Coordinates of N, CA, C and O in Angstrom, one line a residue:
V1 N -71.4 -21.2 -5.6 CA -72.8 -20.9 -6.2 C -73.7 -20.5 -5.2 O -74.7 -19.8 -5.5
R2 N -73.5 -20.8 -3.9 CA -74.4 -20.2 -2.7 C -74.4 -18.7 -2.9 O -75.5 -18.1 -2.8
L3 N -73.2 -18.2 -2.9 CA -73.2 -16.6 -2.9 C -74.0 -16.1 -4.2 O -74.6 -15.1 -4.1
A4 N -73.7 -16.7 -5.2 CA -74.2 -16.3 -6.6 C -75.8 -16.3 -6.4 O -76.6 -15.5 -6.9
N5 N -76.3 -17.5 -5.9 CA -77.8 -17.6 -5.6 C -78.4 -16.6 -4.5 O -79.5 -16.1 -4.7
R6 N -77.6 -16.3 -3.8 CA -77.9 -15.2 -2.8 C -78.0 -13.8 -3.6 O -79.0 -13.1 -3.2
L7 N -77.2 -13.6 -4.4 CA -77.2 -12.5 -5.1 C -78.4 -12.4 -6.0 O -79.1 -11.4 -6.1
R8 N -78.7 -13.6 -6.7 CA -79.9 -13.8 -7.5 C -81.1 -13.4 -6.8 O -82.0 -12.8 -7.2
T9 N -81.2 -14.0 -5.6 CA -82.3 -13.7 -4.7 C -82.6 -12.3 -4.4 O -83.7 -11.8 -4.5
G10 N -81.5 -11.6 -4.1 CA -81.6 -10.3 -3.9 C -82.0 -9.4 -5.1 O -82.6 -8.3 -4.9
L11 N -81.6 -9.9 -6.2 CA -82.2 -9.2 -7.5 C -83.4 -9.8 -8.0 O -83.9 -9.2 -9.1
G12 N -84.1 -10.6 -7.2 CA -85.4 -11.3 -7.8 C -85.3 -12.2 -8.9 O -86.1 -12.4 -9.7
L13 N -84.1 -12.9 -9.0 CA -83.8 -13.9 -10.1 C -83.9 -15.2 -9.5 O -83.8 -15.4 -8.2
P14 N -84.2 -16.2 -10.3 CA -84.3 -17.6 -9.9 C -83.0 -18.2 -9.7 O -81.9 -17.7 -10.1
A15 N -82.9 -19.1 -8.7 CA -81.6 -19.8 -8.4 C -81.0 -20.5 -9.7 O -81.8 -20.8 -10.5
S16 N -79.7 -20.8 -9.7 CA -79.1 -21.4 -10.8 C -78.0 -22.3 -10.3 O -77.7 -22.1 -9.1
N17 N -77.3 -23.0 -11.1 CA -76.1 -23.7 -10.9 C -74.8 -23.0 -11.3 O -73.9 -23.7 -11.4
S18 N -74.8 -21.8 -11.6 CA -73.7 -21.0 -12.1 C -73.2 -19.9 -11.0 O -74.0 -19.4 -10.4
A19 N -71.8 -19.7 -11.0 CA -71.3 -18.6 -10.2 C -71.4 -17.3 -10.9 O -71.1 -16.3 -10.2
I20 N -72.0 -17.4 -12.1 CA -72.0 -16.0 -12.9 C -73.5 -15.5 -12.9 O -74.4 -16.3 -13.1
V21 N -73.6 -14.4 -12.5 CA -75.0 -13.7 -12.3 C -75.1 -12.6 -13.4 O -74.2 -11.8 -13.4
S22 N -76.1 -12.8 -14.2 CA -76.3 -11.8 -15.3 C -77.7 -11.2 -15.1 O -78.8 -11.9 -14.9
A23 N -77.9 -9.9 -15.0 CA -79.1 -9.2 -14.7 C -79.3 -7.9 -15.4 O -78.4 -7.3 -15.8
N24 N -80.6 -7.5 -15.7 CA -80.7 -6.3 -16.4 C -81.2 -5.3 -15.3 O -82.3 -5.3 -14.8
V25 N -80.2 -4.5 -14.9 CA -80.5 -3.6 -13.7 C -80.1 -2.2 -14.3 O -78.8 -2.0 -14.6
P26 N -81.0 -1.3 -14.3 CA -80.6 0.0 -15.0 C -79.5 0.8 -14.1 O -79.5 0.7 -13.0
D27 N -78.6 1.3 -14.9 CA -77.4 2.0 -14.4 C -76.6 1.3 -13.5 O -75.8 1.6 -12.5
A28 N -76.5 0.0 -13.6 CA -75.7 -0.9 -12.7 C -74.3 -0.6 -12.7 O -73.6 -0.6 -11.7
E29 N -73.8 -0.5 -13.9 CA -72.3 -0.4 -14.1 C -71.8 0.9 -13.2 O -70.9 0.8 -12.4
P30 N -72.4 2.2 -13.4 CA -71.9 3.2 -12.6 C -72.1 3.0 -11.1 O -71.2 3.4 -10.3
K31 N -73.3 2.4 -10.8 CA -73.5 2.3 -9.3 C -72.6 1.2 -8.6 O -72.1 1.6 -7.6
L32 N -72.2 0.2 -9.4 CA -71.3 -0.8 -8.7 C -69.8 -0.1 -8.7 O -69.1 -0.4 -7.9
A33 N -69.5 0.6 -9.8 CA -68.2 1.2 -9.9 C -68.0 2.2 -8.7 O -66.8 2.4 -8.0
R34 N -69.1 3.0 -8.4 CA -68.9 4.0 -7.2 C -68.7 3.3 -5.9 O -68.1 3.8 -5.1
A35 N -69.2 2.0 -5.8 CA -68.9 1.2 -4.7 C -67.6 0.3 -4.7 O -67.3 -0.4 -3.7
G36 N -66.9 0.6 -5.8 CA -65.6 -0.1 -5.9 C -65.8 -1.7 -6.3 O -64.8 -2.4 -6.1
I37 N -66.9 -1.9 -7.0 CA -67.2 -3.4 -7.5 C -67.0 -3.3 -8.9 O -67.6 -2.5 -9.6
R38 N -66.2 -4.3 -9.3 CA -66.1 -4.6 -10.8 C -67.2 -5.4 -11.4 O -67.3 -6.5 -10.8
A39 N -67.6 -5.0 -12.5 CA -68.6 -5.8 -13.2 C -68.5 -5.4 -14.6 O -67.9 -4.4 -15.1
S40 N -69.0 -6.4 -15.6 CA -69.1 -6.0 -17.0 C -70.4 -6.0 -17.5 O -71.3 -6.6 -16.8
V41 N -70.5 -5.4 -18.6 CA -71.8 -5.3 -19.3 C -71.6 -5.9 -20.5 O -70.7 -5.7 -21.3
R42 N -72.6 -7.0 -20.8 CA -72.5 -7.6 -22.0 C -74.0 -7.7 -22.5 O -74.9 -8.1 -21.7
A43 N -74.2 -7.5 -23.7 CA -75.6 -7.3 -24.5 C -76.6 -6.5 -23.5 O -77.7 -7.1 -23.5
G44 N -76.2 -5.5 -22.8 CA -77.0 -4.7 -22.2 C -77.3 -5.3 -20.7 O -78.1 -4.7 -20.0
R45 N -76.7 -6.4 -20.3 CA -77.0 -7.0 -19.0 C -75.6 -6.8 -18.2 O -74.6 -7.0 -18.6
T46 N -75.8 -6.6 -17.0 CA -74.7 -6.6 -16.0 C -74.2 -8.0 -15.7 O -75.2 -8.9 -15.2
R47 N -73.0 -8.4 -15.6 CA -72.4 -9.6 -15.3 C -71.6 -9.5 -14.1 O -70.6 -8.8 -14.1
L48 N -72.0 -10.3 -13.1 CA -71.1 -10.5 -11.8 C -70.6 -11.8 -11.8 O -71.5 -12.8 -11.9
A49 N -69.4 -12.0 -11.4 CA -69.1 -13.5 -11.2 C -68.5 -13.6 -9.8 O -67.8 -12.8 -9.2
C50 N -69.1 -14.6 -9.1 CA -68.6 -14.9 -7.7 C -67.4 -15.9 -7.7 O -67.7 -16.9 -8.6
H51 N -66.5 -15.6 -7.1 CA -65.3 -16.4 -7.0 C -64.9 -17.0 -5.5 O -65.7 -16.6 -4.7
I52 N -64.0 -17.9 -5.6 CA -63.7 -18.5 -4.3 C -63.4 -17.5 -3.2 O -63.8 -17.7 -1.9
Y53 N -63.0 -16.3 -3.5 CA -62.7 -15.2 -2.5 C -63.8 -14.3 -2.3 O -63.6 -13.4 -1.4
T54 N -65.0 -14.4 -3.0 CA -66.2 -13.7 -2.8 C -66.7 -14.0 -1.3 O -67.0 -15.1 -1.1
T55 N -67.1 -13.0 -0.7 CA -67.7 -13.1 0.7 C -69.1 -12.7 0.7 O -69.8 -12.0 -0.2
D56 N -69.7 -13.0 1.8 CA -71.2 -12.5 2.0 C -71.3 -11.0 2.0 O -72.2 -10.5 1.5
R57 N -70.3 -10.4 2.6 CA -70.2 -9.0 2.6 C -70.1 -8.3 1.3 O -70.7 -7.4 1.0
D58 N -69.3 -9.1 0.4 CA -69.3 -8.6 -1.2 C -70.7 -8.5 -1.7 O -71.1 -7.7 -2.6
I59 N -71.5 -9.6 -1.4 CA -72.9 -9.7 -1.9 C -73.6 -8.6 -1.5 O -74.4 -7.9 -2.1
D60 N -73.5 -8.3 -0.1 CA -74.3 -7.3 0.7 C -73.9 -6.0 0.0 O -75.0 -5.0 -0.4
D61 N -72.7 -5.8 -0.2 CA -72.2 -4.5 -1.0 C -72.8 -4.3 -2.3 O -73.3 -3.2 -2.7
A62 N -72.7 -5.4 -3.2 CA -73.3 -5.3 -4.5 C -74.8 -5.0 -4.4 O -75.2 -4.1 -5.2
L63 N -75.5 -5.7 -3.5 CA -76.9 -5.4 -3.5 C -77.2 -4.1 -3.0 O -78.1 -3.4 -3.6
N64 N -76.5 -3.6 -2.0 CA -76.7 -2.2 -1.5 C -76.4 -1.3 -2.7 O -77.2 -0.1 -2.8
A65 N -75.3 -1.5 -3.4 CA -75.0 -0.5 -4.4 C -76.1 -0.5 -5.6 O -76.4 0.7 -5.9
L66 N -76.5 -1.5 -5.9 CA -77.6 -1.6 -6.9 C -79.0 -1.1 -6.4 O -79.7 -0.6 -7.3
A67 N -79.2 -1.0 -5.2 CA -80.4 -0.5 -4.7 C -80.4 1.0 -4.6 O -81.5 1.6 -4.3
T68 N -79.4 1.7 -4.7 CA -79.2 3.2 -4.7 C -79.9 3.7 -5.8 O -79.8 3.2 -6.9
A69 N -80.3 5.0 -5.6 CA -81.0 5.7 -6.7 C -80.0 6.3 -7.8 O -78.9 6.5 -7.4

C-alpha cells in the first residue's frame, strides 16, 4: 500500500488503504503502454495495481510516463 500511496501522491490523489489506484488521467493507457507498463481502463479511469514485486522505480516510471505530453 505504501507504493500505491506514493503513486496516488504523484497523481494528486488522497492516500488510501488499497493497493489499487484508479485515476482519470487523459491518454494514460497509450502513455503507459509506450513505457512498457500494463494498466487497464475501466469506466474511463486508468487502473494500476501495485503488487509485492512492484518497486519504487516502477512507480517513478509510471509517474514519468503519465507526465509526458
